[in-house]
PDB file of C-alpha atoms in Angstrom:
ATOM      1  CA  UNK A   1      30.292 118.804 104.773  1.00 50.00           C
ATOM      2  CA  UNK A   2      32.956 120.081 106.851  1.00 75.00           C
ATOM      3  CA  UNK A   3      35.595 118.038 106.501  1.00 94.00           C
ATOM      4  CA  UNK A   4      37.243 115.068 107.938  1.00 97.00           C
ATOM      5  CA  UNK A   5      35.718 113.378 111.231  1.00 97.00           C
ATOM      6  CA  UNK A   6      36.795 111.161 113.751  1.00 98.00           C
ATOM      7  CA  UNK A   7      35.380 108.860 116.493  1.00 98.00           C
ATOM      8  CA  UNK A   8      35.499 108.846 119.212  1.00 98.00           C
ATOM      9  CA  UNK A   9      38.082 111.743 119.937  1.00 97.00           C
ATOM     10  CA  UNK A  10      39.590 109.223 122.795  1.00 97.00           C
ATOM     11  CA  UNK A  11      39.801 106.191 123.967  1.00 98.00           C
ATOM     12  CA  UNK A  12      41.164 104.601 126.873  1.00 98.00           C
ATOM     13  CA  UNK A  13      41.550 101.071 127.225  1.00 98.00           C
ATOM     14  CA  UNK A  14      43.271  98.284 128.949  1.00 98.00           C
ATOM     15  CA  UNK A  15      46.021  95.876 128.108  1.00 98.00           C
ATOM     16  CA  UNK A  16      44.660  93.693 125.452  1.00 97.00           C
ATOM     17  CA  UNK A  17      41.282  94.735 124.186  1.00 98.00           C
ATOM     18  CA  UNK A  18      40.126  95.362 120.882  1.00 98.00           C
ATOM     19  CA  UNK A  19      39.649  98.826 120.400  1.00 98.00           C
ATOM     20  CA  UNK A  20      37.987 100.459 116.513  1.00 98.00           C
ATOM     21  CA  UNK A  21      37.572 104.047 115.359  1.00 98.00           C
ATOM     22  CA  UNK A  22      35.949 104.956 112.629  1.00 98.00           C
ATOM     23  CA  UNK A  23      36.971 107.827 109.807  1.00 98.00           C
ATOM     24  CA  UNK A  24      34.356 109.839 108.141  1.00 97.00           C
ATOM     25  CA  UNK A  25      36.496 111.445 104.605  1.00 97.00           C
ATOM     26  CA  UNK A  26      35.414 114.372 102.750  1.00 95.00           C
ATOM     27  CA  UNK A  27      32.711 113.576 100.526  1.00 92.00           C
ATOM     28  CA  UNK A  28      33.681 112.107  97.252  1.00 89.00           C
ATOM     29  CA  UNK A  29      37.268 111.982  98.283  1.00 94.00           C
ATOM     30  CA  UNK A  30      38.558 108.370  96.862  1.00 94.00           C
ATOM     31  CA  UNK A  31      41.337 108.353  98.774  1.00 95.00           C
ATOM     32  CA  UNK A  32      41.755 107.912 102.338  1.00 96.00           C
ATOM     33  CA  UNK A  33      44.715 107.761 104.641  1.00 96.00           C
ATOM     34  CA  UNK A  34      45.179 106.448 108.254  1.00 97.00           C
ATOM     35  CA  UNK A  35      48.572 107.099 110.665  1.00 97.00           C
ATOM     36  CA  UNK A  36      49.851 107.359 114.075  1.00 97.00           C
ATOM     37  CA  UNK A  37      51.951 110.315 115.356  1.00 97.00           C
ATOM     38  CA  UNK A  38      53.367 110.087 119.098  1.00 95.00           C
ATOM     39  CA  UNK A  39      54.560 113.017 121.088  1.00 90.00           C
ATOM     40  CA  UNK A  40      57.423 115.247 118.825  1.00 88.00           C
ATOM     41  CA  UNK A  41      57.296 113.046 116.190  1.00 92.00           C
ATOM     42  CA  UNK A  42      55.481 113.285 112.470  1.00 93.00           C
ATOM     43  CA  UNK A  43      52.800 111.264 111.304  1.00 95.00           C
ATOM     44  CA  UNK A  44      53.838 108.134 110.453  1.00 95.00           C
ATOM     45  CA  UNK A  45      51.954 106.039 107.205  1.00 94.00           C
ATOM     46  CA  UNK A  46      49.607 102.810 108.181  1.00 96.00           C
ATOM     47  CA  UNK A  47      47.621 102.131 105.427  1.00 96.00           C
ATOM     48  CA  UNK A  48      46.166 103.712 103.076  1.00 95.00           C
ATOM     49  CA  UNK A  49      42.639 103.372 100.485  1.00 96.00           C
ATOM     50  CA  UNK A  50      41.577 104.178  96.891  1.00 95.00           C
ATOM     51  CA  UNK A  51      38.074 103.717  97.003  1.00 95.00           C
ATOM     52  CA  UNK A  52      37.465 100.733  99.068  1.00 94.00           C
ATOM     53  CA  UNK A  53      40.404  99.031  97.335  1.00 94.00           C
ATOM     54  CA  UNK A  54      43.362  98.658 100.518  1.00 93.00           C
ATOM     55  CA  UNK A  55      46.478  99.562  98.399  1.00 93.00           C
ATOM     56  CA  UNK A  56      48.979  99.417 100.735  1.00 91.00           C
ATOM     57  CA  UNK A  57      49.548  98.603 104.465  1.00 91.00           C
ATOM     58  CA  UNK A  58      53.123  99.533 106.060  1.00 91.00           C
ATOM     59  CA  UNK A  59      55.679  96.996 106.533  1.00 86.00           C
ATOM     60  CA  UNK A  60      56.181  97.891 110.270  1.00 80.00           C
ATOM     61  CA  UNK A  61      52.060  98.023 110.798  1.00 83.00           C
ATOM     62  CA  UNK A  62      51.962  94.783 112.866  1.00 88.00           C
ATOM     63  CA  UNK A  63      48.871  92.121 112.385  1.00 93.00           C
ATOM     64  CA  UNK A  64      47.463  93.259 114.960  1.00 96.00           C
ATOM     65  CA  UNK A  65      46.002  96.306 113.412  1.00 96.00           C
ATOM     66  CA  UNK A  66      43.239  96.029 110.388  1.00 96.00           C
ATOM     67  CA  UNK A  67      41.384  98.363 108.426  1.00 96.00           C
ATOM     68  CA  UNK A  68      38.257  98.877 106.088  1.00 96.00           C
ATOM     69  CA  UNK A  69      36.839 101.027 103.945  1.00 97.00           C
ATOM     70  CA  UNK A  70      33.477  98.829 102.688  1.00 92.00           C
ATOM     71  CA  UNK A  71      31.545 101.439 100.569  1.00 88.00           C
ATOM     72  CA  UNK A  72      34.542 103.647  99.582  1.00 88.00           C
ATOM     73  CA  UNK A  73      33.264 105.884 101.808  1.00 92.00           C
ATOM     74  CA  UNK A  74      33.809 106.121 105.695  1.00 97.00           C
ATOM     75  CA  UNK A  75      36.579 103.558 107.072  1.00 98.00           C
ATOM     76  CA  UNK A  76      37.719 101.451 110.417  1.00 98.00           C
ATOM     77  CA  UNK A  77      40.913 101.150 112.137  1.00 98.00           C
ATOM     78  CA  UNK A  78      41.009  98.318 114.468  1.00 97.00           C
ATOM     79  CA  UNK A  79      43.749  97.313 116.962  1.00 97.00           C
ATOM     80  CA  UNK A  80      43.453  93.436 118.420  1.00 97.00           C
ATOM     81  CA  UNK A  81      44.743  92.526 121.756  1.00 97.00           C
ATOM     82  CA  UNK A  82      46.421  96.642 122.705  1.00 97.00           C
ATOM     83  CA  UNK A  83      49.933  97.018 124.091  1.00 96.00           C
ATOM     84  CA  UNK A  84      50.965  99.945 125.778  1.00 96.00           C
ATOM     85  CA  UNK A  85      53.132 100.824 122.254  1.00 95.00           C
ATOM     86  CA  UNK A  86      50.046 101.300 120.848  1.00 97.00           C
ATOM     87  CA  UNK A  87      48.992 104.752 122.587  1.00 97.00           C
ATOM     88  CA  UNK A  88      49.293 107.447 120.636  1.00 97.00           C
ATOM     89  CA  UNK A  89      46.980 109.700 118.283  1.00 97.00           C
ATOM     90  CA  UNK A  90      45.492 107.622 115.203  1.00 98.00           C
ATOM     91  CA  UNK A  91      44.736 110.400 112.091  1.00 97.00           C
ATOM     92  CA  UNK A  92      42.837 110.000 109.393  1.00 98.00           C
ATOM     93  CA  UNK A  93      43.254 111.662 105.867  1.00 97.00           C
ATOM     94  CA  UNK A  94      41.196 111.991 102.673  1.00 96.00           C
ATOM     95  CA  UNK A  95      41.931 113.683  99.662  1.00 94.00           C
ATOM     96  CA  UNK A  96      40.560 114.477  95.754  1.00 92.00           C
ATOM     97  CA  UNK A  97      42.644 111.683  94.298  1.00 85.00           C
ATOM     98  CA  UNK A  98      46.537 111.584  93.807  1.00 82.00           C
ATOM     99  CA  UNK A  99      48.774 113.299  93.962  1.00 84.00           C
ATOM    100  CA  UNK A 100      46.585 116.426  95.686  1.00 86.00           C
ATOM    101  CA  UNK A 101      45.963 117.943  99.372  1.00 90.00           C
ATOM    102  CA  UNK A 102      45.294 115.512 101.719  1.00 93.00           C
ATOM    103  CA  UNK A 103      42.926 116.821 104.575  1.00 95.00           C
ATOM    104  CA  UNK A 104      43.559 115.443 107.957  1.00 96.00           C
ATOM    105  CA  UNK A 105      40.816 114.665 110.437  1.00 97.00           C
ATOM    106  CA  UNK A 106      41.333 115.884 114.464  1.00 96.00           C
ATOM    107  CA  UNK A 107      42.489 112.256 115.514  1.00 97.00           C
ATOM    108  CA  UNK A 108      41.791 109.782 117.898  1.00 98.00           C
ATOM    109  CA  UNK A 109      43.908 110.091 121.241  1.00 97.00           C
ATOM    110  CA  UNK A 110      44.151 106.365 122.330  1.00 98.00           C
ATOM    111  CA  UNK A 111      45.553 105.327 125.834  1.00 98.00           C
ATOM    112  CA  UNK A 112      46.287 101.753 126.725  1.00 98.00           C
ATOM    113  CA  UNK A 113      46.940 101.554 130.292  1.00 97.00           C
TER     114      UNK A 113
ATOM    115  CA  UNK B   1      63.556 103.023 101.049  1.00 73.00           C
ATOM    116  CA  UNK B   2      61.584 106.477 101.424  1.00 83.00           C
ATOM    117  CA  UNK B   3      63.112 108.170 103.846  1.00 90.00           C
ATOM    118  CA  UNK B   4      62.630 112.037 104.575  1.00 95.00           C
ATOM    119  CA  UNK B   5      65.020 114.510 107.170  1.00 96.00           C
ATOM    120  CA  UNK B   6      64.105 117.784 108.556  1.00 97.00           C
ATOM    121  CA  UNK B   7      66.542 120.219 110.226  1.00 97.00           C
ATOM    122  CA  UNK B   8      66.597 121.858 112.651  1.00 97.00           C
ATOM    123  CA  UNK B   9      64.361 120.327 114.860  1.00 97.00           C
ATOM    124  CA  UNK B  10      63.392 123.661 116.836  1.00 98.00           C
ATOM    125  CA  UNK B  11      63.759 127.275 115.554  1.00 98.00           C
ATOM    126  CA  UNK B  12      63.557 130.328 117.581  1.00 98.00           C
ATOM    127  CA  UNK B  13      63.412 134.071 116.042  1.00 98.00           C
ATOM    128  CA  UNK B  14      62.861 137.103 116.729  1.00 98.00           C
ATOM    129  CA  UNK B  15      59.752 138.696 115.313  1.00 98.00           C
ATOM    130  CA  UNK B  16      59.651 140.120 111.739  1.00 97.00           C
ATOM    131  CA  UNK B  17      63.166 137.604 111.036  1.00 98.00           C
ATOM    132  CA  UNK B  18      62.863 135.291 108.704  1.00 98.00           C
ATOM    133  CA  UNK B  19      62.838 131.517 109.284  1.00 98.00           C
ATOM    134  CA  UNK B  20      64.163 128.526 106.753  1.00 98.00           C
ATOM    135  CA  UNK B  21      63.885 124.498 107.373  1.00 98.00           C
ATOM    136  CA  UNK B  22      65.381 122.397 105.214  1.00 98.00           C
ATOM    137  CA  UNK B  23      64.122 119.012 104.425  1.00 97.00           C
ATOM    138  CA  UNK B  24      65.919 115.891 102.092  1.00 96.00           C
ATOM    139  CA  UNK B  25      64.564 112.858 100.558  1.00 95.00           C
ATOM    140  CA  UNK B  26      66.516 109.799  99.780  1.00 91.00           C
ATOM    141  CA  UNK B  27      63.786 107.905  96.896  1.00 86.00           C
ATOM    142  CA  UNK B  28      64.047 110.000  93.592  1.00 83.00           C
ATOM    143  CA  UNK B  29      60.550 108.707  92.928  1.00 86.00           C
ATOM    144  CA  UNK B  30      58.381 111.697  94.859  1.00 88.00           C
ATOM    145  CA  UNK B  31      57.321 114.349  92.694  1.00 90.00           C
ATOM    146  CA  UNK B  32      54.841 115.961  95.002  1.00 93.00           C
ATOM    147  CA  UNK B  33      56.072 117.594  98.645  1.00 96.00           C
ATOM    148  CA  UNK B  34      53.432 119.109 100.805  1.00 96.00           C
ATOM    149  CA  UNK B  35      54.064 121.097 103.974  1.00 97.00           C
ATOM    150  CA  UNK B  36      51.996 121.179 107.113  1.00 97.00           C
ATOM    151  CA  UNK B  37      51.593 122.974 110.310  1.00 97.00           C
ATOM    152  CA  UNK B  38      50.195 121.701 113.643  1.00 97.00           C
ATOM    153  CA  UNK B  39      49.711 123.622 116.209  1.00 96.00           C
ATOM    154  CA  UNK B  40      49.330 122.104 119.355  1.00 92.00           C
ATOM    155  CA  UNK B  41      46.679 120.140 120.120  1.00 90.00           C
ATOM    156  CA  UNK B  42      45.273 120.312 116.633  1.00 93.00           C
ATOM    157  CA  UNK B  43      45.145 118.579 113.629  1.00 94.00           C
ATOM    158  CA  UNK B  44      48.100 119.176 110.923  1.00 95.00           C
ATOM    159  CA  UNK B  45      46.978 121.490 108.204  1.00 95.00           C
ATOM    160  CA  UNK B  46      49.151 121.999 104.142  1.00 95.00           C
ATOM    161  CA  UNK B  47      50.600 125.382 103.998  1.00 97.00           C
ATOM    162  CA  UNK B  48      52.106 125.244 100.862  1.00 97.00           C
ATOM    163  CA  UNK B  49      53.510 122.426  98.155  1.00 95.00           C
ATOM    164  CA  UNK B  50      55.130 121.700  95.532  1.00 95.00           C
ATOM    165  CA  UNK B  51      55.352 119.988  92.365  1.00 92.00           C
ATOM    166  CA  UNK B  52      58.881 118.147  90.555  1.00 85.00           C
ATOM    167  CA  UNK B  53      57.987 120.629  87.677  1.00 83.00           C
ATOM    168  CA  UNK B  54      58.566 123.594  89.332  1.00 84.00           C
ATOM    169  CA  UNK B  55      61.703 124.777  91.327  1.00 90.00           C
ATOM    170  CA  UNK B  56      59.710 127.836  93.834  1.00 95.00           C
ATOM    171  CA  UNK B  57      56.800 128.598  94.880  1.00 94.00           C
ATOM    172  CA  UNK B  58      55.471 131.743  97.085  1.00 96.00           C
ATOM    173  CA  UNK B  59      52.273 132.187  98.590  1.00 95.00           C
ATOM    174  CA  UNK B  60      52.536 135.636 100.436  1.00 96.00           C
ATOM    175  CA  UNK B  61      55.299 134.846 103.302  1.00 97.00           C
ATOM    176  CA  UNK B  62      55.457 131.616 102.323  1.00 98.00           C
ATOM    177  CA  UNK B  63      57.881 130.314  99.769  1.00 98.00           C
ATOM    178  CA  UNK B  64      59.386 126.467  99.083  1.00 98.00           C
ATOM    179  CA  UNK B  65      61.951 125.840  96.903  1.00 97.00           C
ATOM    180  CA  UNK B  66      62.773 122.490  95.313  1.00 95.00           C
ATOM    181  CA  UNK B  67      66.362 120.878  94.310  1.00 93.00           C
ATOM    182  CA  UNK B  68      65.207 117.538  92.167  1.00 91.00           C
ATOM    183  CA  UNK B  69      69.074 117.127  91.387  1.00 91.00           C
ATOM    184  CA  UNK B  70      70.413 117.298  95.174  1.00 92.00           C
ATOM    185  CA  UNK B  71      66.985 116.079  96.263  1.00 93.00           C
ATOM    186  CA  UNK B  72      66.161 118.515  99.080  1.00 94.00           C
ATOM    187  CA  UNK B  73      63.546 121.276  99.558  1.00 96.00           C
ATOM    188  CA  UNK B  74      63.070 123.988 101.891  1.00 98.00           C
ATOM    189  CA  UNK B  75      60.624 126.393 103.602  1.00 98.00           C
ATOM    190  CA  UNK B  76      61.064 130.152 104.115  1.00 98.00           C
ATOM    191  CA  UNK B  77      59.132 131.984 106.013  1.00 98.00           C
ATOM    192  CA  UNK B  78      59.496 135.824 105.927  1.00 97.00           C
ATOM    193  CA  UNK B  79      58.512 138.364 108.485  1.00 98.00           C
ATOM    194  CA  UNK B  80      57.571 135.822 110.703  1.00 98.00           C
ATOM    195  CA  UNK B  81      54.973 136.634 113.475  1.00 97.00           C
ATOM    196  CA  UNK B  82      53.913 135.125 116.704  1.00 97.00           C
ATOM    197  CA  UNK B  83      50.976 133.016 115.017  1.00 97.00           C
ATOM    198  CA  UNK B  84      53.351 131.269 112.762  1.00 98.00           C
ATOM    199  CA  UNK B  85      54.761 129.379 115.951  1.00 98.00           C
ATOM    200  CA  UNK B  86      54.141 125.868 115.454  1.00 98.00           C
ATOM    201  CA  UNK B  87      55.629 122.465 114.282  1.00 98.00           C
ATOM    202  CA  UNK B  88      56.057 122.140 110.641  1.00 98.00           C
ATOM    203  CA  UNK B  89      56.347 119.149 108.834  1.00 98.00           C
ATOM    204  CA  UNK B  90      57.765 118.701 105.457  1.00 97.00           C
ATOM    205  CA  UNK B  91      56.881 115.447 103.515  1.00 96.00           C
ATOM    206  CA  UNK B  92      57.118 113.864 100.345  1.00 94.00           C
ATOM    207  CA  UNK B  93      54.942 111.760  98.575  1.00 91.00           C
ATOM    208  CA  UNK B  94      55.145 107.656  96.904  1.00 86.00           C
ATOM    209  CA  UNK B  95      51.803 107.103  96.744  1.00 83.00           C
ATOM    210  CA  UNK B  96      51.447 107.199 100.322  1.00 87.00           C
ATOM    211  CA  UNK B  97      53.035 110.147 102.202  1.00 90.00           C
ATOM    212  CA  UNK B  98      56.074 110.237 104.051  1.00 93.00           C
ATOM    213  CA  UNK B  99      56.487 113.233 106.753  1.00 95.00           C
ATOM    214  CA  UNK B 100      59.469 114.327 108.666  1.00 96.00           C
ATOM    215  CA  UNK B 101      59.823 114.647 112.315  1.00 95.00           C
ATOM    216  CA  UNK B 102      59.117 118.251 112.494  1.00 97.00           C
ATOM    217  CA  UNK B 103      60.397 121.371 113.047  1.00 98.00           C
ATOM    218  CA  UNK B 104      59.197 123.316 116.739  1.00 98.00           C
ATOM    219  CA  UNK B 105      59.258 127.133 115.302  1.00 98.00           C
ATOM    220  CA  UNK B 106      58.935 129.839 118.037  1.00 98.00           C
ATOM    221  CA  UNK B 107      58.623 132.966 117.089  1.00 98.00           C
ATOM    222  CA  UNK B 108      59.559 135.570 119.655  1.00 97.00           C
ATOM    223  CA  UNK B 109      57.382 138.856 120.367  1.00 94.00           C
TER     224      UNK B 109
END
């Protein structure tokens, strides 16, 4: 195990399809992170599991976006119906329970043109 | 609501100065504040953290302070070399983490 993966590394899509990348954690981490950063900005929170228990989703995250984590183990981000907003890098975090390191995956570049 | 600041947002010295970023946190609640540094391109990485219980912490260069009372931690970095260019982030944690926007360190040759 080497750590965190992503897929794909990017994506680029048009105007209103449904795009979904998938985050592989660190084995046996129970917790597992997902944000967005944009260009000279820090990673901003999405949502965020304890097992395959969803704790909490931001307030600004809109309904478009959805995620799962079936088995506790690897988990989905998916964005319905893209906007342009929505391009930016999408990265995934795991870590050995709370409150502890949390290991960040490379990211998925998305584009919506 | 959880809130956290950085300052400055880009840093330039010379080689072998030091380097500090300050960070503040407006929810009393974190007791855990991580630092990372991305370099560009890649993915952000901790450098260092600290716990509510203690008020410093050094790993070799690497030192972070904590004020619990005024709420704000910092980052010093001493005898700073080119590889330490990079953003750092500062962050504190609720559960979920909350990062800053970054500091752009460049560290001149």
């Amino acid at each position: 195990d080497t750590g965190v993966s992503q897929n794909p590394r990017h994506k680029i899509t048009k105007r209103g399809q449904n795009v979904t990348f998938r985050c592989d954690p660190i084995s046996e981490h129970n917790r597992l992170y997902w944000y967005r950063q944009t260009l000279g900005q820090g990673p901003e929170f999405l949502t965020y599991f304890q097992n395959e228990a969803q704790l909490e989703k931001s307030r600004l995250l809109s309904d478009r976006f959805s995620a799962e984590r079936p088995k506790g183990s690897f988990s989905t981000l998916e964005i319905q119906r893209t906007e342009q907003g929505d391009s930016a890098m999408y990265l995934c975090a795991s870590s050995h329970g709370h409150p502890e390191t949390q290991y960040f995956g490379p990211g998925t570049r998305l584009l919506v043109l | 609501g959880e809130n956290v600041e950085q300052h400055p947002s880009t840093l330039s010295v010379q080689e072998g100065d030091s380097a500090v970023i300050k960070c503040t946190y407006s929810d009393s609640a974190s007791n855990y504040f991580p630092w990372y540094k991305q370099e560009l391109g890649k993915r952000p990485q901790l450098i260092i953290d600290i716990r509510s219980n203690v008020g410093e912490k050094k790993d070799q260069r690497i030192a972070v302070t904590l004020n619990k009372t005024a709420k704000h931690f910092s980052l010093h970095i001493t005898e700073t070399q080119p590889e330490d260019s990079a953003v750092y982030f500062c962050a504190a944690d609720y559960d979920k983490v909350i990062f800053g926007p970054g500091t752009s360190l460049s560290v001149i040759p």
